[in-house]
Every structure is written in C-alpha cells, then in structure tokens.
XYZ file of C-alpha atoms in Angstrom:
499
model
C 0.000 0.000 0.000
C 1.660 3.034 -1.038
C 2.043 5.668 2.334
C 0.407 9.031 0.585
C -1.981 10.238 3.542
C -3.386 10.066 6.883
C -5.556 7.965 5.448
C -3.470 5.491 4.294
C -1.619 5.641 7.484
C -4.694 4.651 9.159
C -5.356 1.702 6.848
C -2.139 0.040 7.705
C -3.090 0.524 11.345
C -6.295 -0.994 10.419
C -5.152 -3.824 8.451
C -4.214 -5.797 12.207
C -2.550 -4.681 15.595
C 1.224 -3.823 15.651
C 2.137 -6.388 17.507
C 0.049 -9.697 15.704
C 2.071 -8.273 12.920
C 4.856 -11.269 12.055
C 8.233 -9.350 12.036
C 11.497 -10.514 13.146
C 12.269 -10.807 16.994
C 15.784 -9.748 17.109
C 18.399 -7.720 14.219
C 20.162 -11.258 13.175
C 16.661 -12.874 12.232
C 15.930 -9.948 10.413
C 19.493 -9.522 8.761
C 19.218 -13.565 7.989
C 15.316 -13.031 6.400
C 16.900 -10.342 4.277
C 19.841 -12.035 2.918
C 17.921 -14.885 2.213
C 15.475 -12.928 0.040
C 18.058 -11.039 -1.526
C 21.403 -12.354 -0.743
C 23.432 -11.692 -4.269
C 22.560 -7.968 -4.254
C 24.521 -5.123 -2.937
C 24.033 -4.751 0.368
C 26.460 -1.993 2.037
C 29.373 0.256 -0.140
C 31.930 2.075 1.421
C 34.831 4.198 -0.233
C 37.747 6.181 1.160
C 38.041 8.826 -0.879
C 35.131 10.918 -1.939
C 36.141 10.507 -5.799
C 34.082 8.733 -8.436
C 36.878 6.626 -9.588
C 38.393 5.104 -6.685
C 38.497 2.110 -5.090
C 34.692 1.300 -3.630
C 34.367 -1.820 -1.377
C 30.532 -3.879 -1.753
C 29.247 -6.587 0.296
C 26.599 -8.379 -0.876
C 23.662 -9.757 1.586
C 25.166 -12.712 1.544
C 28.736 -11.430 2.686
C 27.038 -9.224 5.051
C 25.151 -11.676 7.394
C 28.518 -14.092 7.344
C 30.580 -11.328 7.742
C 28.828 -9.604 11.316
C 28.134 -13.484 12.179
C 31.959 -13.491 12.136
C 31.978 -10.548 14.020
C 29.554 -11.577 16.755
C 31.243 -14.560 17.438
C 34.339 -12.982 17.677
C 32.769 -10.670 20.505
C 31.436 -13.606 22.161
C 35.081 -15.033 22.392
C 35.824 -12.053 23.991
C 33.679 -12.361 26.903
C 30.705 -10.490 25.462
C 27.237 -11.908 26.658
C 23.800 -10.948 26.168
C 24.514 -7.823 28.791
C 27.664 -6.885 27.953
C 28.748 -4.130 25.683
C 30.704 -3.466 22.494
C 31.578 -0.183 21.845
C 33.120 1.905 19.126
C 34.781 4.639 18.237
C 34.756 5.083 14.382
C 35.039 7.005 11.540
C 32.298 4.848 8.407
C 33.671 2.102 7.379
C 32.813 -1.811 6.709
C 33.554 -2.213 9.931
C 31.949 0.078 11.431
C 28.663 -1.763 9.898
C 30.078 -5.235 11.154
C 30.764 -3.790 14.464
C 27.122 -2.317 14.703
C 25.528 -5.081 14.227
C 27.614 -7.816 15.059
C 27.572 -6.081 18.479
C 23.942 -5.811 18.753
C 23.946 -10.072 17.907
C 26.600 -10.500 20.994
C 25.389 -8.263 23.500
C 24.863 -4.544 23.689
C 26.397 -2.183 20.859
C 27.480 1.479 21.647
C 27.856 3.686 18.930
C 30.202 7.110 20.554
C 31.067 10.123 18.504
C 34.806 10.571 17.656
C 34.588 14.365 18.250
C 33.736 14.019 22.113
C 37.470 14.516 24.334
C 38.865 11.680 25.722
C 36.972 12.495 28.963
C 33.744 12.241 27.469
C 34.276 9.316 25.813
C 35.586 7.359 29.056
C 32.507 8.994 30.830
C 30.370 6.932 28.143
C 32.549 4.010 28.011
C 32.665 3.851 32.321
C 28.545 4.487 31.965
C 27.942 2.024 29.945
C 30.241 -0.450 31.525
C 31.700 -1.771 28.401
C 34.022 -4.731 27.704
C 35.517 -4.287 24.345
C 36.307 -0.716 22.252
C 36.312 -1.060 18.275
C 38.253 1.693 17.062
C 41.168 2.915 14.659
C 44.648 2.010 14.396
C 46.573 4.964 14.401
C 46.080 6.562 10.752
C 47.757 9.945 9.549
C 44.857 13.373 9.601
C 43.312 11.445 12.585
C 43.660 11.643 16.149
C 40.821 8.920 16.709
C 43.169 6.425 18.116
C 44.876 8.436 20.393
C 41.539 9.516 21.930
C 40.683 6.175 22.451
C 43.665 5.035 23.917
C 43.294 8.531 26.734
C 39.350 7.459 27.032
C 40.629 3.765 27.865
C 43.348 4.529 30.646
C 40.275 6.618 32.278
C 37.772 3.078 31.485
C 39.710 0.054 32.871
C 36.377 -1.741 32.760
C 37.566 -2.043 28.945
C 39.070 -5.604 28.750
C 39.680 -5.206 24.812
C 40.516 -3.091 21.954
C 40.646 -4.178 18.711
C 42.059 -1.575 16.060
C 41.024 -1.078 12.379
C 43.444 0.104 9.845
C 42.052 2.204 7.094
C 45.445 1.455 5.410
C 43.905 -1.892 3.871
C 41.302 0.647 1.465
C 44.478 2.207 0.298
C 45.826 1.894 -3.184
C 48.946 3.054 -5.407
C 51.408 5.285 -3.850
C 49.167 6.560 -0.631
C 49.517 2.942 0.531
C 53.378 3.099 0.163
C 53.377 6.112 1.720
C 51.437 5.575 4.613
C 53.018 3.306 6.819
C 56.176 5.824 6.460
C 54.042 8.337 8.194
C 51.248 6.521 10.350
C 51.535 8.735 13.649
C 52.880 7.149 17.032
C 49.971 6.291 19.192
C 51.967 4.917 23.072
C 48.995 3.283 25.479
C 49.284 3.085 29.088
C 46.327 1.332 29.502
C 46.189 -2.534 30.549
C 43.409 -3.730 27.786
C 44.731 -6.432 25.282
C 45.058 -4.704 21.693
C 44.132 -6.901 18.892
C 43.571 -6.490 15.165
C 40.036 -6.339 14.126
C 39.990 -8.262 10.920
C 42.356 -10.108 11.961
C 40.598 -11.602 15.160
C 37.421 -11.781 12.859
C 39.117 -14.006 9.985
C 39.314 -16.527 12.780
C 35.671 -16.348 13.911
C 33.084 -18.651 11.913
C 30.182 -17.806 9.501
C 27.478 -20.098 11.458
C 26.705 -18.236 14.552
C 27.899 -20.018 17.733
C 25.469 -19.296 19.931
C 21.576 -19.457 20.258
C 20.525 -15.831 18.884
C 18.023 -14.190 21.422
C 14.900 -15.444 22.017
C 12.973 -12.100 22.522
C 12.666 -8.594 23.140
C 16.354 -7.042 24.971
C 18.274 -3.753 25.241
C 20.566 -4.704 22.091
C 21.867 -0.914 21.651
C 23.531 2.036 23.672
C 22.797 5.559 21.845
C 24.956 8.664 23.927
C 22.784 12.030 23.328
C 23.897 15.451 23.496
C 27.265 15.887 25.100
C 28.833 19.263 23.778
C 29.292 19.695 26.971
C 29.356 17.555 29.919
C 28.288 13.802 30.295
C 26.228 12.426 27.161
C 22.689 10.560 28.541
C 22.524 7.478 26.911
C 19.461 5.896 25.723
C 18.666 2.665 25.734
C 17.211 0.489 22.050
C 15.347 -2.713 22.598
C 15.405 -5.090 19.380
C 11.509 -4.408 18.895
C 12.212 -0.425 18.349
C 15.191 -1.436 16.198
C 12.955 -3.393 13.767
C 10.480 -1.085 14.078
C 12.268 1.646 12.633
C 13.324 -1.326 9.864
C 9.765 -2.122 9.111
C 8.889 1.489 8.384
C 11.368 1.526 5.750
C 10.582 -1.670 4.058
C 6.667 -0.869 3.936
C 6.629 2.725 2.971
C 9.997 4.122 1.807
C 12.490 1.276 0.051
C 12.562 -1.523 -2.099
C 15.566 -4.003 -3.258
C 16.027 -2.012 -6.427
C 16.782 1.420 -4.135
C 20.265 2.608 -3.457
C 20.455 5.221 -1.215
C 23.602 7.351 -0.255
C 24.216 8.261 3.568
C 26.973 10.473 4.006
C 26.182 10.541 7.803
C 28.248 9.668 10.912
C 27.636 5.972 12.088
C 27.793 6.666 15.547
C 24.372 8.781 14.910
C 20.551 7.243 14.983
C 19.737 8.720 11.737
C 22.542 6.842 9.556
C 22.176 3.856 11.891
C 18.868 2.874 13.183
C 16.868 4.597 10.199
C 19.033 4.708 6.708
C 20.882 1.277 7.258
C 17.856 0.194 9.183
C 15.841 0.329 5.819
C 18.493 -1.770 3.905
C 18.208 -4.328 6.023
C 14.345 -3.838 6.120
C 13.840 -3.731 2.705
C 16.821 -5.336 0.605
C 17.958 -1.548 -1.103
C 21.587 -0.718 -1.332
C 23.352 1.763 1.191
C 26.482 3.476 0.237
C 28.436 5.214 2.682
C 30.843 7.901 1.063
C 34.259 8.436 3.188
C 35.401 7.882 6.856
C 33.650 11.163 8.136
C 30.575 11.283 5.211
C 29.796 15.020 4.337
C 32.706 15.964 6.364
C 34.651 14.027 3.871
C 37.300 15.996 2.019
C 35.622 16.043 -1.389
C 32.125 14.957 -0.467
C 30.271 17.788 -1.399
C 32.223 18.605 -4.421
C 31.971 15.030 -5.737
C 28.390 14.653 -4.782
C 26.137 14.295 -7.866
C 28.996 12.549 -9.272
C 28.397 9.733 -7.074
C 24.816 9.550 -7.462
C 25.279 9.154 -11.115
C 27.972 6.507 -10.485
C 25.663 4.240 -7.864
C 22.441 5.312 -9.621
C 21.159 6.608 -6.086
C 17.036 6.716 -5.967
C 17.478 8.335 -1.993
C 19.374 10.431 -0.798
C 19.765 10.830 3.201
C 20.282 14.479 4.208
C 20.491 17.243 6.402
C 19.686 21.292 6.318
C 23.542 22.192 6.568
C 24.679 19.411 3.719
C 21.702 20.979 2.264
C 22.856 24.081 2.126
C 26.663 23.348 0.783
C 25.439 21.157 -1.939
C 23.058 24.393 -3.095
C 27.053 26.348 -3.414
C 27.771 23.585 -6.040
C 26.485 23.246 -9.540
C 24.827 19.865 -10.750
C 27.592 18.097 -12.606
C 26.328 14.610 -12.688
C 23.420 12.875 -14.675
C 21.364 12.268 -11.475
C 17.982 11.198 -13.540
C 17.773 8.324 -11.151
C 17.496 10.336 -7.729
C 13.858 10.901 -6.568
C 13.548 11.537 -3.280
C 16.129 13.487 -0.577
C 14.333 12.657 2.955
C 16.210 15.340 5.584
C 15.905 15.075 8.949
C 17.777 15.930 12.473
C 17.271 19.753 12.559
C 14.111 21.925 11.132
C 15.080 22.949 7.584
C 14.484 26.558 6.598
C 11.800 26.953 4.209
C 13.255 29.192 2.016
C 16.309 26.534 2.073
C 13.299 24.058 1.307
C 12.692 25.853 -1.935
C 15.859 26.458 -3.036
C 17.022 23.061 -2.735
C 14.406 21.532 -4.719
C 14.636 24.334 -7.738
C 18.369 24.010 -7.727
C 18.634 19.915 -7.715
C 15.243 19.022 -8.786
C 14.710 16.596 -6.196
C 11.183 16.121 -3.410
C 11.960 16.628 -0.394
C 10.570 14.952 2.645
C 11.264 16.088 5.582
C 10.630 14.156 9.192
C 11.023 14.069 12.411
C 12.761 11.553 14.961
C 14.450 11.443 18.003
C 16.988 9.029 19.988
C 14.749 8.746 23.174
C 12.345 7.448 20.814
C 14.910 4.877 18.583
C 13.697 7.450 15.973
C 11.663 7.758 13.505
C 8.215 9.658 14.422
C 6.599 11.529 11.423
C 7.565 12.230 7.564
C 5.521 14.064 4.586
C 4.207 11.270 2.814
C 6.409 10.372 0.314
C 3.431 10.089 -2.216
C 1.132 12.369 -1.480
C 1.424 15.985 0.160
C 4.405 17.804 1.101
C 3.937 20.697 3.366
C 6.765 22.853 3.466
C 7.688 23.675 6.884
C 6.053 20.875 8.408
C 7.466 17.219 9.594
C 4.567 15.565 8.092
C 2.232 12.811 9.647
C 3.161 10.422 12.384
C 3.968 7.201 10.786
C 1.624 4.180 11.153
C 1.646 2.686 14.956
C 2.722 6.430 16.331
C 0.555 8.631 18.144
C 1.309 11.881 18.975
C -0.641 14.135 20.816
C 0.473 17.580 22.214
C 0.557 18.749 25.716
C -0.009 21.912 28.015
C 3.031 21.326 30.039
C 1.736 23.627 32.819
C -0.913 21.057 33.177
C -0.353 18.180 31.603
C -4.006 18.824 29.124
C -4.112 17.676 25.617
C -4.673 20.235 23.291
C -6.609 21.072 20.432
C -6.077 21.483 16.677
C -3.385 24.258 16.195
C -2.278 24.880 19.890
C 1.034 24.676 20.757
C 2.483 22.821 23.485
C 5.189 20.247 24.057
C 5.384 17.097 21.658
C 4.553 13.305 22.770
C 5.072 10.531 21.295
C 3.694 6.740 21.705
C 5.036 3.746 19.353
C 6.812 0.994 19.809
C 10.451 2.464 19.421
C 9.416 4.172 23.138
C 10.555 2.297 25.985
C 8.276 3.694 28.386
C 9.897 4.520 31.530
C 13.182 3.809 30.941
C 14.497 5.875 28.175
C 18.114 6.410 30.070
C 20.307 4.217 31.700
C 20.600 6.314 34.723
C 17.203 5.786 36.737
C 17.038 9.550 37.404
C 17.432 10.768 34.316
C 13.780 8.950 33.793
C 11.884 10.949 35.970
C 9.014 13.278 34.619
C 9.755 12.512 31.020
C 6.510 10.723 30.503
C 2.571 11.080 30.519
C 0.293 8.507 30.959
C -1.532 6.405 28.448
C -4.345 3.861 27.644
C -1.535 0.892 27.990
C 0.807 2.540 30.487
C 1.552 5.182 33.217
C 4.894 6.253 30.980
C 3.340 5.640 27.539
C 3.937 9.227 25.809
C 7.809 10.415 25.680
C 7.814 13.903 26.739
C 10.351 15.059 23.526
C 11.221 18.694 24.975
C 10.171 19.895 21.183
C 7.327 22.324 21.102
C 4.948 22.002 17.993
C 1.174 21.569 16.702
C -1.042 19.501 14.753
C -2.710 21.210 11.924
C -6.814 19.976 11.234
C -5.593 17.622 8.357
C -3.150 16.132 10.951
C -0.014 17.017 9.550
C 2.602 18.019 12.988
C 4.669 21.182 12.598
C 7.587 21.872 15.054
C 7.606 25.636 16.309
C 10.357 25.297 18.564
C 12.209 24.121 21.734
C 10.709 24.145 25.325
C 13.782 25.652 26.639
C 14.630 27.521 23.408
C 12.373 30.576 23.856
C 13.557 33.859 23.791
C 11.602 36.299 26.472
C 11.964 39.842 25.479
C 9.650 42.804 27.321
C 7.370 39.898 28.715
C 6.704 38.085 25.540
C 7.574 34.568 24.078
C 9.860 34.691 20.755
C 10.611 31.355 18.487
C 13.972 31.307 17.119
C 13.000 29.937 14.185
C 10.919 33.204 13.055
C 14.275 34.807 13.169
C 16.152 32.004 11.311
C 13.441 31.973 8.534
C 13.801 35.835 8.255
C 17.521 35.650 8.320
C 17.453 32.518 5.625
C 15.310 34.438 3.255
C 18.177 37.090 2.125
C 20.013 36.397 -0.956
C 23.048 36.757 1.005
C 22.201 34.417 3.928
C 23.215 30.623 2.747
C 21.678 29.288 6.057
C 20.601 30.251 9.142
C-alpha cells in the first residue's frame, strides 16, 4: 500500500494490531530473512576517498550476514554476553557496519562520537560499563586512536581493543606512503590490543550461539554531550525493527540505493538509513570515513549519485545548504527523493534546494529517546513545506499543556509526545534519574507518551509542525519569541546561505 496520507496511514493501522504483525524478533533474524530474500545484491558500499573513480568496497547480503556473524562470534570469544557491551569509536567504514551489528547479535552495541574529548568518551565508556572498544589504528589526519587510547586509561572496565586500519582501502602510492608516516599512538592502559579483521578471519560464519529469544536492550545511543556527560538511551530489538519495518513498507525496495553520508555513531545513519536496507533489501552506500565531512564529499556529490544510480538520498539542512554552493555536474535522472531530517530545515532553504537539484523533499522528524523515527511528509502524497509531516503508522502523537499536563486542540502549541513501539516507556536512560518526569500517561501505560522537549502543533488535516524548543524561547519585554521566526527571516536574504 503506497504511504500518501493520513488515510493510508490509518489503513495500515487498520489492516491488524502492531504487535500480531509477524516481524522478526531480534536484528540477526531480520538480517538472515533479508539475505535470504536477496542475498546476491549489494548490500552496504563504502569508499575512502570521496572521488568517483576510486576504489569502492561492496558486500553483498550474503557477505554481510557471514561477515557480522563473524563478528559476533568474535565478541562472544571475547567475553561479550547478552549484557555486555561493544563499543566503538569510528570514523564509516565496513567495519563500522560489522561492528554495529555484530555487536547488537553479541550483547549490547554502543555507537560514541569521535569528536567528544577523551573524557567524554571514558565517561560513556565507564557508563555504559563496556568490555571491548572497536576503534582505529593509528592513521595519519586522525587523532581517533589516540583519543581512544586517553578514554581507555580513564575506562579500565575495557578488557579489549581491537584496532582497524584504514590502510587496507588504500591503493597506489598513498599505501606506500602511509606506513612511512602513520603517527605514534603509546597506550598506558592494561586492555589487550588486537587487530580487528584479523581476530574476525578466525571467527566462523554459522553463529555459535543461540541468537536471542525475545525482546532485549541490544543498543547504547549517547545524546547530546557538547558539553558535559552524554545521557545514553537505551534500544530494545523491537524499536530497532520497528524503525526497519517502516522503511521496508513505505519508503524502500531491493532495487533502491540510497547514499548516507552521515556519521555511524548517529541514529539517523544507523537505526533509520541502514535500518531500511536491512528492512527492505535496497543498497546503502556510505561515502568516506567522516561522510559530508569528507574531504571532497560535497564537491563530488552528484557525481556519485550518477555513479551508484542513487534513488534516496539521506540528508540534512547544513549538507543541504553546501550542496546548493555547487552546480549539478552529474546525470542524477535516477534520484527521486532526498528525505532530511535531524534539525528543522528553513523553508526558504526548502525551496531552493528543490529548484536548484530538482529533487522532493521529505522532511521528518525523529528522536533518539524514541529509537527514531516519528513523522515524515508522505512520500506520495502531500508535502507541506515547513512541516514534519504525519506520524507514521503505529505512532501517536498528541500535544501537551506542560503547565498542566491537558491535551490540546487542533493548532495549539504545546510540548510534543510521542507513543510507538520504538518508546521504551519509563526507561528511556540508563541512569534511573534521568527517567523521571519525562513521561505522561496512556491507555496501555503510566509512561506511555515520551515527553520530547520539542514544542509544535497539529494542523486539522493532521499534519505536525515543530515551532520550537521548550527551553529555546527567547523572552523579550514579557513576551515569548521562536527562534526559528528569526532564522526563517535571516534565511530568506540572498546573502544568507543558512541560518
């Protein structure tokens, strides 16, 4: 059924309760299911360097499931049980997949950002109380492995690292060159260091160990932390293929490819774009270590949709807004759909964006308390500009008077909440306290609705617009000013790129 309205959303409510529906328990069923289906195809693509013509490593379905099988067992050997956790600290890569979902097969995986300090990063790894670290051998332009060596001496619950070297992607001279210059990286921490691929080789492709037999915490999301300690949120399996089963019914097929030149560490390039491949079967490429950060990226962009023949692309208002400075150099006939998320794009940016590149955009809205995905403008049917579109089927939102605690009506503002099965009511954080007063009550539970923090409405058609952030608000002589009526007016000048 295609996803074009509210109404269609309902139908696929309709059609039988979310949870008589018969989807995959845990991320290896659903990984096996899909490789069986579709096990020849590309699966995940991954490339160094940001031009068209080099090197570009593919795993098919096939290679994929033995390939994090290898992985999870290889974390098992380490010690890792169902309640133990693999972190990492990585740039994209293959591994970085494996690692992601290899961990989430062995225990617990926890995706951290490289660009926290050290101190941060132990903070997370000390929280979380994990047992191995996935993370770079020492690489020149990087100073990811010496971060995670700091963040280790400050984690000695760490029992294991095991390094990747990028130098293996290398060709021609820069892999000559390379291990001439590969920067000293001296530990003084007492985890064993292994080799990641290495250690993995070993490992077998038949899993050696009964796969979970329901529901479970399987991933550790850290949110926030430009300052201070990063709260980290907790994913059960079900949310996980939740956010999977979204993109197989309404968004992907096997014949998609879509390019995601977003960080791995984040729930948008994780639990939502390769979340869909492994949903639905379509192709995910993953352009350089640090994605739109890349050196390149932006400037090779349409020239790598041509090159995969990318249907999707995943986005966000600042990529947005650099890929508007460059001209269209590519044939990139086969691109339909950009679907932006993690920030409120700009209308005028909006229109701009789809004059320049010719492309629909659809914008949504998700958050990490709630695994993600929430709402989108139906990719078949109306696009409101400005809005995030409808909640998807099996979400309810409703919006809340936080002074007290009443539902509102059709176009009145108040704080965002959100029910679905990606919401693990009541314990959203690992730290107990962290829990407390960020739910309201529903029909199936006293911590049913996620209180978001976002502020927003829902129009009479049901489409949910965000006007801004509880704590956001700018007071001036007594009344209440939204930021985003001064980024709009800022972002409409010619001279403004984004705002």
């Amino acid at each position: 059924m295609a996803f074009a309205s509210v109404a269609d959303r309902d139908a696929i409510e309709n059609e039988q309760l979310w949870d008589a529906r018969d989807t995959p328990t845990t991320t290896y069923e659903l990984l096996t299911q899909t490789a069986a289906k579709h096990g020849g195809r590309k699966a995940v693509s991954f490339s160094l360097l940001s031009d068209p013509g080099a090197h570009c490593e593919t795993l098919d379905w096939n290679t994929l499931r033995d390939k994090t099988t290898q992985a999870a067992n290889m974390f098992r050997s380490l010690g890792v049980g169902e309640n133990d956790v693999v972190a990492y600290l990585m740039p994209n890569a293959t591994e970085t997949v494996l690692t992601y979902l290899g961990g989430q097969v062995a225990g617990i995986v926890n995706p951290i950002n490289p660009l926290l300090d050290a101190e941060q990063i132990a903070a997370i790894l000390r929280e979380t109380n994990a047992k191995v670290l996935v993370t770079l051998r020492a690489f020149p332009k990087t100073d990811v492995a010496q971060k995670a060596a700091e963040a280790v001496r400050l984690a000695p619950n760490v029992t294991h690292v095991l390094e990747v070297d990028l130098h293996r992607y290398l060709t021609g001279l820069k892999r000559l060159i390379v291990p001439l210059i590969r920067p000293k990286n001296p530990v003084f921490h007492n985890a064993k260091v292994l080799d990641f691929n290495a250690e993995m080789n070993k490992q077998s492709k038949t899993l050696g160990f009964a796969d979970s037999s329901g529901d479970r915490v399987a991933a550790y999301f850290h949110t926030g932390g430009t300052t201070g300690m990063p709260k980290v949120v907790q994913h059960r399996y079900s949310g996980i293929i939740y956010n999977a089963w979204l993109g197989d019914r309404l968004l992907f097929t096997q014949e998609d490819v879509q390019i995601c030149p977003l960080p791995l560490f984040h729930v948008f390039a994780t639990i939502v774009s390769l979340g869909a491949s492994l949903g639905s079967g379509a192709q995910i490429v993953l352009p350089t270590p640090q994605g739109y950060r890349g050196e390149g990226v932006f400037d090779n962009f349409w020239k790598l949709v041509e090159k995969h023949k990318v249907t999707f692309m995943i986005t966000v208002p600042t990529a947005m807004s650099a890929l508007m400075q460059r001209k269209v150099d590519a044939d990139i006939s086969t691109l339909r759909l950009a679907f932006c998320g993690s920030a409120p794009l700009p209308l005028e940016l909006y229109r701009r964006f789809e004059e320049a590149a010719g492309v629909t955009i659809c914008e949504g809205y998700g958050l990490t308390e709630a695994t993600c995905l929430v709402s989108i403008n139906p990719p078949l049917g109306e696009k409101r500009v400005g809005s995030i579109g409808v909640p998807f089927p099996y979400t309810q939102v409703k919006i809340v008077d936080a002074a007290d605690a009443e539902v509102l009506g059709v176009d009145e503002i108040g704080e965002i909440c959100v029910a679905n099965p990606g919401v693990f009511g009541g314990q959203t954080y690992t730290e107990a306290d962290k829990n407390k007063d960020m739910f309201y009550p529903g029909p199936d539970s006293d911590s049913q609705f996620l209180r978001t923090g976002d502020l927003g409405r829902i129009d009479a058609d049901g489409y949910l617009w965000i006007t801004g952030r509880a704590k956001d608000l700018i007071i001036r002589g007594g009344h209440n000013i939204d930021p985003a009526e001064i980024e709009e007016a800022l972002a409409g000048h010619d001279a403004v790129a984004f705002a």
